[in-house]
CSV table of C-alpha atoms in Angstrom, one decimal:
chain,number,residue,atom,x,y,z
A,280,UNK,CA,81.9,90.7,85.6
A,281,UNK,CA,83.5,91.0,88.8
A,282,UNK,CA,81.2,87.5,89.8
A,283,UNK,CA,82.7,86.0,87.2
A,284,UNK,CA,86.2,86.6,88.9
A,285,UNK,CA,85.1,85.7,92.3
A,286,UNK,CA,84.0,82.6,91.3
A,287,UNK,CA,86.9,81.8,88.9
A,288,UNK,CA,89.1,83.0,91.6
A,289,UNK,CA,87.7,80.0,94.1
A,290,UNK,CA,87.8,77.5,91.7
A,291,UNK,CA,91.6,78.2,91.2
A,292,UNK,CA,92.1,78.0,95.0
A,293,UNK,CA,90.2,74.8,95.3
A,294,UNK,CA,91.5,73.4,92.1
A,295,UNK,CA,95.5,73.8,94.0
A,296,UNK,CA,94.2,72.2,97.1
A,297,UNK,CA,92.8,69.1,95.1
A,298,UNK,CA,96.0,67.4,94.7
A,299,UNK,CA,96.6,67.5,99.0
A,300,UNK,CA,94.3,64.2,99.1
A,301,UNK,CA,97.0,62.4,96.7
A,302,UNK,CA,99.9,64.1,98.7
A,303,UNK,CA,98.7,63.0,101.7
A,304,UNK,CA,99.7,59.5,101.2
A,305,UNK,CA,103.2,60.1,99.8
A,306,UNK,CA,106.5,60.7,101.4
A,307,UNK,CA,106.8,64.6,101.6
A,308,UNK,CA,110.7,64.2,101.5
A,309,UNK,CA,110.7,64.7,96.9
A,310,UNK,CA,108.9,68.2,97.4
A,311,UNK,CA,111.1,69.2,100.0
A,312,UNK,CA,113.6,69.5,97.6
A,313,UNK,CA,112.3,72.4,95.9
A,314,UNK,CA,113.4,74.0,98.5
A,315,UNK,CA,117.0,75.5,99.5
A,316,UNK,CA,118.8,74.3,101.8
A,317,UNK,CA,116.7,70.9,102.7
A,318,UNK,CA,118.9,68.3,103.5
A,319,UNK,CA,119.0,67.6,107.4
A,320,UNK,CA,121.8,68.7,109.1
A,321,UNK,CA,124.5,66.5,110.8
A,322,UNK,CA,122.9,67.1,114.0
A,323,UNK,CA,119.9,65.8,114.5
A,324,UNK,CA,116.0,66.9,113.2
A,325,UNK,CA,115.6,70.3,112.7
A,326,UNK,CA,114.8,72.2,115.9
A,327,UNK,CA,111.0,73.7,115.5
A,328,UNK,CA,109.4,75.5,118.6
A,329,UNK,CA,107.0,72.1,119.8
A,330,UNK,CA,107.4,72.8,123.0
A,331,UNK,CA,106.4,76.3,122.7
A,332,UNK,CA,103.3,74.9,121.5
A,333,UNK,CA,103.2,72.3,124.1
A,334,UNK,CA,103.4,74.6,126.8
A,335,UNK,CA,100.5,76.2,125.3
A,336,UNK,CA,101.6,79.9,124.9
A,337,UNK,CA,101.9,79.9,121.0
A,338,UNK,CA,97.9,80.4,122.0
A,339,UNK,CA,98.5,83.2,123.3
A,340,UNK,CA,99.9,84.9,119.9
A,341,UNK,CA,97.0,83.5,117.8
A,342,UNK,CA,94.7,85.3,120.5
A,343,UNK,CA,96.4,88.3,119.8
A,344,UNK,CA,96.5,88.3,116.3
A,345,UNK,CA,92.9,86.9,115.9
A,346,UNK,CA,92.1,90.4,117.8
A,347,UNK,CA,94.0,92.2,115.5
A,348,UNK,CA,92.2,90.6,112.7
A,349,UNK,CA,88.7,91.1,114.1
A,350,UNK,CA,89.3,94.4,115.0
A,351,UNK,CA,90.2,95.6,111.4
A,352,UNK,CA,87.5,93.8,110.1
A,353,UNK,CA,85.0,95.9,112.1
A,354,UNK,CA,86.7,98.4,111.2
A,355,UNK,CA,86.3,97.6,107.4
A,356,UNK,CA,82.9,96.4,107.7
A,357,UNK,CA,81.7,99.8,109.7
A,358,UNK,CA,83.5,102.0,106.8
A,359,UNK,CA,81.3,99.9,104.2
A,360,UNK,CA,78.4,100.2,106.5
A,361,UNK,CA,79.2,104.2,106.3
A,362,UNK,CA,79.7,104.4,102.1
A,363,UNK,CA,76.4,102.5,102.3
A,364,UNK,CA,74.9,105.0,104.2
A,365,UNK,CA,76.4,107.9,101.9
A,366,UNK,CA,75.0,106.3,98.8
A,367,UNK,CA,71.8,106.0,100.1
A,368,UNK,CA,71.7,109.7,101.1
A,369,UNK,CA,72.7,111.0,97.8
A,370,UNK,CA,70.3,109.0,95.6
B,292,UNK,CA,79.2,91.8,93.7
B,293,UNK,CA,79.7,95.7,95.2
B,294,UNK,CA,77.4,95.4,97.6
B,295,UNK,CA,76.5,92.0,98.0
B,296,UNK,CA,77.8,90.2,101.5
B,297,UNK,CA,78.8,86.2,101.2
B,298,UNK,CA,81.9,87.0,99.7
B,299,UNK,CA,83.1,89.7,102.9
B,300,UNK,CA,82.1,86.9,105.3
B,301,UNK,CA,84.2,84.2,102.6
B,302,UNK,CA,86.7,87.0,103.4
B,303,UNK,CA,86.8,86.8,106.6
B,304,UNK,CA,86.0,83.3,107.3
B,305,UNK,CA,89.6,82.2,105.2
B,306,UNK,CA,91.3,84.6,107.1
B,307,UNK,CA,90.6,83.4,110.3
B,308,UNK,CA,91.3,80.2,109.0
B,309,UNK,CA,94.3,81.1,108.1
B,310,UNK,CA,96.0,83.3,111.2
B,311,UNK,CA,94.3,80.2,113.4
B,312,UNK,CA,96.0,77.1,111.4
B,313,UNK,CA,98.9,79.1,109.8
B,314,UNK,CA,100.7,79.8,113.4
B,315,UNK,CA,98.8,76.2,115.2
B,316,UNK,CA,99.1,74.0,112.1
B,317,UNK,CA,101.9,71.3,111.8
B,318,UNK,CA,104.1,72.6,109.4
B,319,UNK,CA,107.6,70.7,107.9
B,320,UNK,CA,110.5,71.1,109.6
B,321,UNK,CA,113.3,72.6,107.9
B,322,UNK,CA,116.2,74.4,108.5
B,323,UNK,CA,117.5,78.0,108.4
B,324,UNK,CA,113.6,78.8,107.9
B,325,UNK,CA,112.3,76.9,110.7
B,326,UNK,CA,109.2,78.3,111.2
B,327,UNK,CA,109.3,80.9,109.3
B,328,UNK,CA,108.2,78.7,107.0
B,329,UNK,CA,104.7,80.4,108.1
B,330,UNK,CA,105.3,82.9,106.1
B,331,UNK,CA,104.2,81.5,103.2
B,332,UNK,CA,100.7,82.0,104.2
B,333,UNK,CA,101.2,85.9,104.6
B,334,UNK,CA,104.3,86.7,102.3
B,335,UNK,CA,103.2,84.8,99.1
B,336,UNK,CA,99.7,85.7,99.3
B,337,UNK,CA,100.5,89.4,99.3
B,338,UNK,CA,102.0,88.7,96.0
B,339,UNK,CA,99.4,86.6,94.7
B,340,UNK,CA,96.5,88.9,95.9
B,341,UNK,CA,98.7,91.6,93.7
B,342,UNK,CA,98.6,89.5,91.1
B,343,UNK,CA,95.0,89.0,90.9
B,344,UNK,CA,94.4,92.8,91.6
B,345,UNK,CA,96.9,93.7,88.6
B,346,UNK,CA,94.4,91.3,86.5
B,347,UNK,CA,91.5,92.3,87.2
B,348,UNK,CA,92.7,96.4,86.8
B,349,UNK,CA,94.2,95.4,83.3
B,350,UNK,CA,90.7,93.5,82.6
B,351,UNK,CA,88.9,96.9,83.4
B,352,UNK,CA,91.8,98.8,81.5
B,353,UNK,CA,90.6,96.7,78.2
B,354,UNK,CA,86.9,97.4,79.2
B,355,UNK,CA,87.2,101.1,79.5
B,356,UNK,CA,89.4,101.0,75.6
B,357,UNK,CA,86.4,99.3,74.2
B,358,UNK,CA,83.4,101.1,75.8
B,359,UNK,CA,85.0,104.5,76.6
B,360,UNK,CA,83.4,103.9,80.2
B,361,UNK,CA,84.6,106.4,82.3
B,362,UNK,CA,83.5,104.2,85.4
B,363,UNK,CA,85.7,101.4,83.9
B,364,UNK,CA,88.6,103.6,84.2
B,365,UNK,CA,88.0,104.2,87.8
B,366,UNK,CA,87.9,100.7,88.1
B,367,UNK,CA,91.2,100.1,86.4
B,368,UNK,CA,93.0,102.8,88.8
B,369,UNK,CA,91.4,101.7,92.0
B,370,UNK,CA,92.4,97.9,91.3
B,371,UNK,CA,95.9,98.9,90.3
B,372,UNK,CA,96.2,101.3,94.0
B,373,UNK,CA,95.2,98.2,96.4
B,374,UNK,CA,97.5,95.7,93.8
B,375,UNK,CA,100.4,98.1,94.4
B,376,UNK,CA,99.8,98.3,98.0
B,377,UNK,CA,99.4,94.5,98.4
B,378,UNK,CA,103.0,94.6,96.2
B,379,UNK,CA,104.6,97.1,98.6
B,380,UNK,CA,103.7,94.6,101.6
B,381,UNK,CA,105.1,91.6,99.9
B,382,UNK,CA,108.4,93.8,99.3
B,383,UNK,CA,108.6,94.4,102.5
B,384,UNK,CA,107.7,91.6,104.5
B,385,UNK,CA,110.0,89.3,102.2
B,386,UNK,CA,112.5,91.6,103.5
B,387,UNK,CA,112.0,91.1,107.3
B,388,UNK,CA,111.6,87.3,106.3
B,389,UNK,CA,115.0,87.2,104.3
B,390,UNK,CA,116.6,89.6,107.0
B,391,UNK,CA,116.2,86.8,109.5
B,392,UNK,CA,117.2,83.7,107.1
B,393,UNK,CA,118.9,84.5,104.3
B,394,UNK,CA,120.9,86.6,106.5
B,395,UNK,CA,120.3,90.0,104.6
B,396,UNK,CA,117.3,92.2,104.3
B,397,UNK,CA,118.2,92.7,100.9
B,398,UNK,CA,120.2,90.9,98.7
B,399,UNK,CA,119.8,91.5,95.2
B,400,UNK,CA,118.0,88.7,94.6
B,401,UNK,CA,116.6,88.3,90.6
B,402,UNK,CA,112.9,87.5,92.4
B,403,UNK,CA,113.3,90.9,94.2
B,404,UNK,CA,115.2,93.1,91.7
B,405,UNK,CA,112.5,91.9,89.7
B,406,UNK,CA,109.6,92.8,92.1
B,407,UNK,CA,110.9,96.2,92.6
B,408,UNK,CA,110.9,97.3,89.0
B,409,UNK,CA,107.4,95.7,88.3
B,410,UNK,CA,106.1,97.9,91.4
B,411,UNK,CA,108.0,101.1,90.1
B,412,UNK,CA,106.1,100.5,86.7
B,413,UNK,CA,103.1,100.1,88.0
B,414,UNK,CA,104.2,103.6,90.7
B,415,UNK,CA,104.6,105.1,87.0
B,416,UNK,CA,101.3,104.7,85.8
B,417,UNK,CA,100.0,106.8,88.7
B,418,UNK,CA,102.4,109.6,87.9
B,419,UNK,CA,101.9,109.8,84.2
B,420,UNK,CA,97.8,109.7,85.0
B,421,UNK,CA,98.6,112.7,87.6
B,422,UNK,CA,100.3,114.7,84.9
B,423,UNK,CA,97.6,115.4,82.5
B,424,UNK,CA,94.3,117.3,83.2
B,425,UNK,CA,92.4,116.3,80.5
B,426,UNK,CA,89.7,113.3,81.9
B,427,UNK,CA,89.4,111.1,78.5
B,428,UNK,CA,93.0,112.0,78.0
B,429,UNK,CA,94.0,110.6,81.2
B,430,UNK,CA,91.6,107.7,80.9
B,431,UNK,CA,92.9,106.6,77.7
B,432,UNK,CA,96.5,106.9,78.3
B,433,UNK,CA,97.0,105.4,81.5
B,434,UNK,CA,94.5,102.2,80.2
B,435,UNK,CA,96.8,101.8,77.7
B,436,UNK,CA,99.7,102.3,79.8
B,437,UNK,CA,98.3,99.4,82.7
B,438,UNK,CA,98.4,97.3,79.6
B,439,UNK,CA,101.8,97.6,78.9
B,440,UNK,CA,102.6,97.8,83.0
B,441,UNK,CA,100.9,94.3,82.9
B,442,UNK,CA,102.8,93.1,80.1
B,443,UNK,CA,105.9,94.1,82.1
B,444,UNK,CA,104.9,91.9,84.9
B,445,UNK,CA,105.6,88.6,82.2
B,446,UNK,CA,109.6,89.0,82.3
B,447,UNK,CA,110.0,91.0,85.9
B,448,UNK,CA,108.3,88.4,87.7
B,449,UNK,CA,106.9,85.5,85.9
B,450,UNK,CA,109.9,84.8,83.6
B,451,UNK,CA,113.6,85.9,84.5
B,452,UNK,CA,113.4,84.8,88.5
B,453,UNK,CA,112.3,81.7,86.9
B,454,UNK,CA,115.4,81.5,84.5
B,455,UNK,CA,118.3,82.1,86.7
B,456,UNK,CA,120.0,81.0,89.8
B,457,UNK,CA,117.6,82.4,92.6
B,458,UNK,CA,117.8,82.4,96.5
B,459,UNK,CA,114.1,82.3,96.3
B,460,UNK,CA,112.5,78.8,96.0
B,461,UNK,CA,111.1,78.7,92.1
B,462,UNK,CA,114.8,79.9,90.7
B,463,UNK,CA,116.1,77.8,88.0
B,464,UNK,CA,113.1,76.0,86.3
B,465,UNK,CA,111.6,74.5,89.2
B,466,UNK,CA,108.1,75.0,90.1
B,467,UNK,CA,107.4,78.3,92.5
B,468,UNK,CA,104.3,76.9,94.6
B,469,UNK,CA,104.8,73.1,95.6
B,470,UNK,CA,104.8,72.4,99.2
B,471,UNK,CA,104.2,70.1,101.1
B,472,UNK,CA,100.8,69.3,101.8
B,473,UNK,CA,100.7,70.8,105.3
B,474,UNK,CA,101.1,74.2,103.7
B,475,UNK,CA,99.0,73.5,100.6
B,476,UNK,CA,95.4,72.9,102.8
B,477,UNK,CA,95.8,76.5,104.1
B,478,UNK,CA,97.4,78.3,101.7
B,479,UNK,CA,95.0,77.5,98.7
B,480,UNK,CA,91.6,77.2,100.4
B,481,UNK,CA,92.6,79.7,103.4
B,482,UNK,CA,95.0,82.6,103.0
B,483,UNK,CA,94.5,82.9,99.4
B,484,UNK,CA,91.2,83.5,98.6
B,485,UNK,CA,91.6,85.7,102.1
B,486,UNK,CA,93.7,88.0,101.1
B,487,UNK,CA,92.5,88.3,97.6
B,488,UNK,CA,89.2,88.8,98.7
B,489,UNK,CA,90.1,90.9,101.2
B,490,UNK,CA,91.9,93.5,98.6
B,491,UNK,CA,88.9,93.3,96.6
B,492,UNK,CA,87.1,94.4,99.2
B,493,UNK,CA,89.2,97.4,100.0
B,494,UNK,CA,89.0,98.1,96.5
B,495,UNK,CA,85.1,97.9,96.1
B,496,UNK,CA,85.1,100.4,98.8
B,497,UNK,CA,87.1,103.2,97.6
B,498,UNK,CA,85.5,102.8,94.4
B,499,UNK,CA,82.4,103.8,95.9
B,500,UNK,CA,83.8,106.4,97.5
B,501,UNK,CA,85.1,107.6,94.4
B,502,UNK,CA,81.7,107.0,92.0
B,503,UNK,CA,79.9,109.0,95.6
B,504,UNK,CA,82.4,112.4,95.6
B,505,UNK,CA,81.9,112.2,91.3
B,506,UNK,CA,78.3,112.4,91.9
B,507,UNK,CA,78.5,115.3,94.4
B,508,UNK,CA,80.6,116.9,92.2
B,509,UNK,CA,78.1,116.6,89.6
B,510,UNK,CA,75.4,117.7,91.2
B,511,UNK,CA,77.3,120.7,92.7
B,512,UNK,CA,78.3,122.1,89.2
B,513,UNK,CA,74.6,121.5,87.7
B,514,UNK,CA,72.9,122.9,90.7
């Protein structure tokens, strides 16, 4: 049962990112539209932080987070290692 | 698929996949969200993820009503906890998002009104499963109850955002999920299955835990 999810569950994801390879080649500027407040503004493209990413420390909060990340994963995959443990004992 | 691994490293694999190209990625430039529009791989999936949970818990809720399964009605209450978590998260990160561009943290918005009673329905079905004793009682009850608390998810959050004039992207009959394609290669293959999975996971585990103190009960009252 819960296979069956898992894999229905990746073919949905996979089935949504199909239609990026057609996407790729259009104009992005009809989708944009879905969202609110789209249209550019009077002065100039929209400011985004590049050069924080140019000067490199944007790094710096994916190196944080990444540690976030891996550190509750370890701490997910040693309270599964522990309920393993505990089911082992009490068969 | 309780114990098995690949899908815990799938887990984890779309997840770094998705904190590494969510914040690095090239992402379309718009304004009032800026980038904040890397939210979407964080905010929406919390709601998607509870959406899948809610299934799957409702799925079980049906199982249990046909087989009388008591560990199908564990099942059912375990995936509806992590689904409500992963709802209270999306509440409340859409709130720090919308605090910052919308220019409220709350703002009465159909998609979050919406949201909120959906999660209270679902709070109820924990509270009316807490106020009776009886085990098959219980059982019964609340699977029929996460039926009707799925049912309620149709018009809180699938229909009426949909219908009316909405600050949330999706409002008024246009389609809720199409990006642009810069957003569509991590959300769908990355933070998606990631936090789904990653809920599952969760869930698998206090399921265990529960099945593992029913046992020791067991044995305690036989021995």
């Amino acid at each position: 049962m819960s296979k069956k999810v898992c894999s229905l569950l990746l073919f949905f994801c996979f089935w949504f990112a199909a239609p990026v390879v057609h996407a790729q080649g259009k104009d992005s500027v009809d989708i944009q539209k879905v969202w609110k407040g789209d249209r550019q503004p009077a002065g100039g493209p929209v400011e985004m932080a590049d050069r924080l990413r140019a000067d490199g420390k944007i790094y710096v909060v994916v190196a944080v987070v990444v540690i976030i990340l891996l550190g509750l994963f370890l701490y997910v995959i040693r309270l599964d290692r522990k309920i393993s443990r505990l089911e082992k004992e009490s068969k | 698929m309780l114990r098995q691994k690949w899908w815990k490293i799938l887990c984890i694999v779309c997840l770094l996949y998705t904190f590494v190209a969510g914040f690095l990625g090239s992402v379309p430039a718009k304004p009032i969200l800026h980038e904040t529009i890397r939210n979407y791989y964080f905010h929406i999936a919390m709601w998607f993820s509870m959406m899948i949970l809610f299934i799957v818990s409702l799925v079980y809720s049906i199982k249990y009503l046909r087989s009388n399964n008591h560990i199908f009605d564990i099942y059912a209450l375990e995936y509806a906890k992590t689904g409500i978590v992963f709802g209270a998260m999306g509440l409340a990160t859409g709130s720090a998002w919308a605090g910052f561009t919308w220019g409220a943290f709350w703002s009465n918005d159909p998609k979050q009104l919406g949201a909120v009673i959906a999660l209270l329905i679902y709070l109820a079905y924990l509270v009316l499963r807490n106020s009776m004793t009886d085990m098959d009682k219980r059982a019964r009850i609340g699977a029929v109850y996460n039926i009707f608390a799925f049912a309620m998810l149709f018009p809180t959050i699938w229909i009426i955002p949909r219908l009316v004039e909405s600050l949330h992207p999706g409002g008024a009959g246009n389609p809720a999920i199409d990006a642009d394609w810069r957003i569509r290669i991590v959300f769908w293959p990355g933070a998606m299955p990631g936090w789904a999975l990653l809920g599952v996971w969760i869930t698998t585990l206090r399921i265990r835990l529960q099945l593992l103190s029913e046992k020791r009960l067991y044995n305690h009252s036989i021995r």
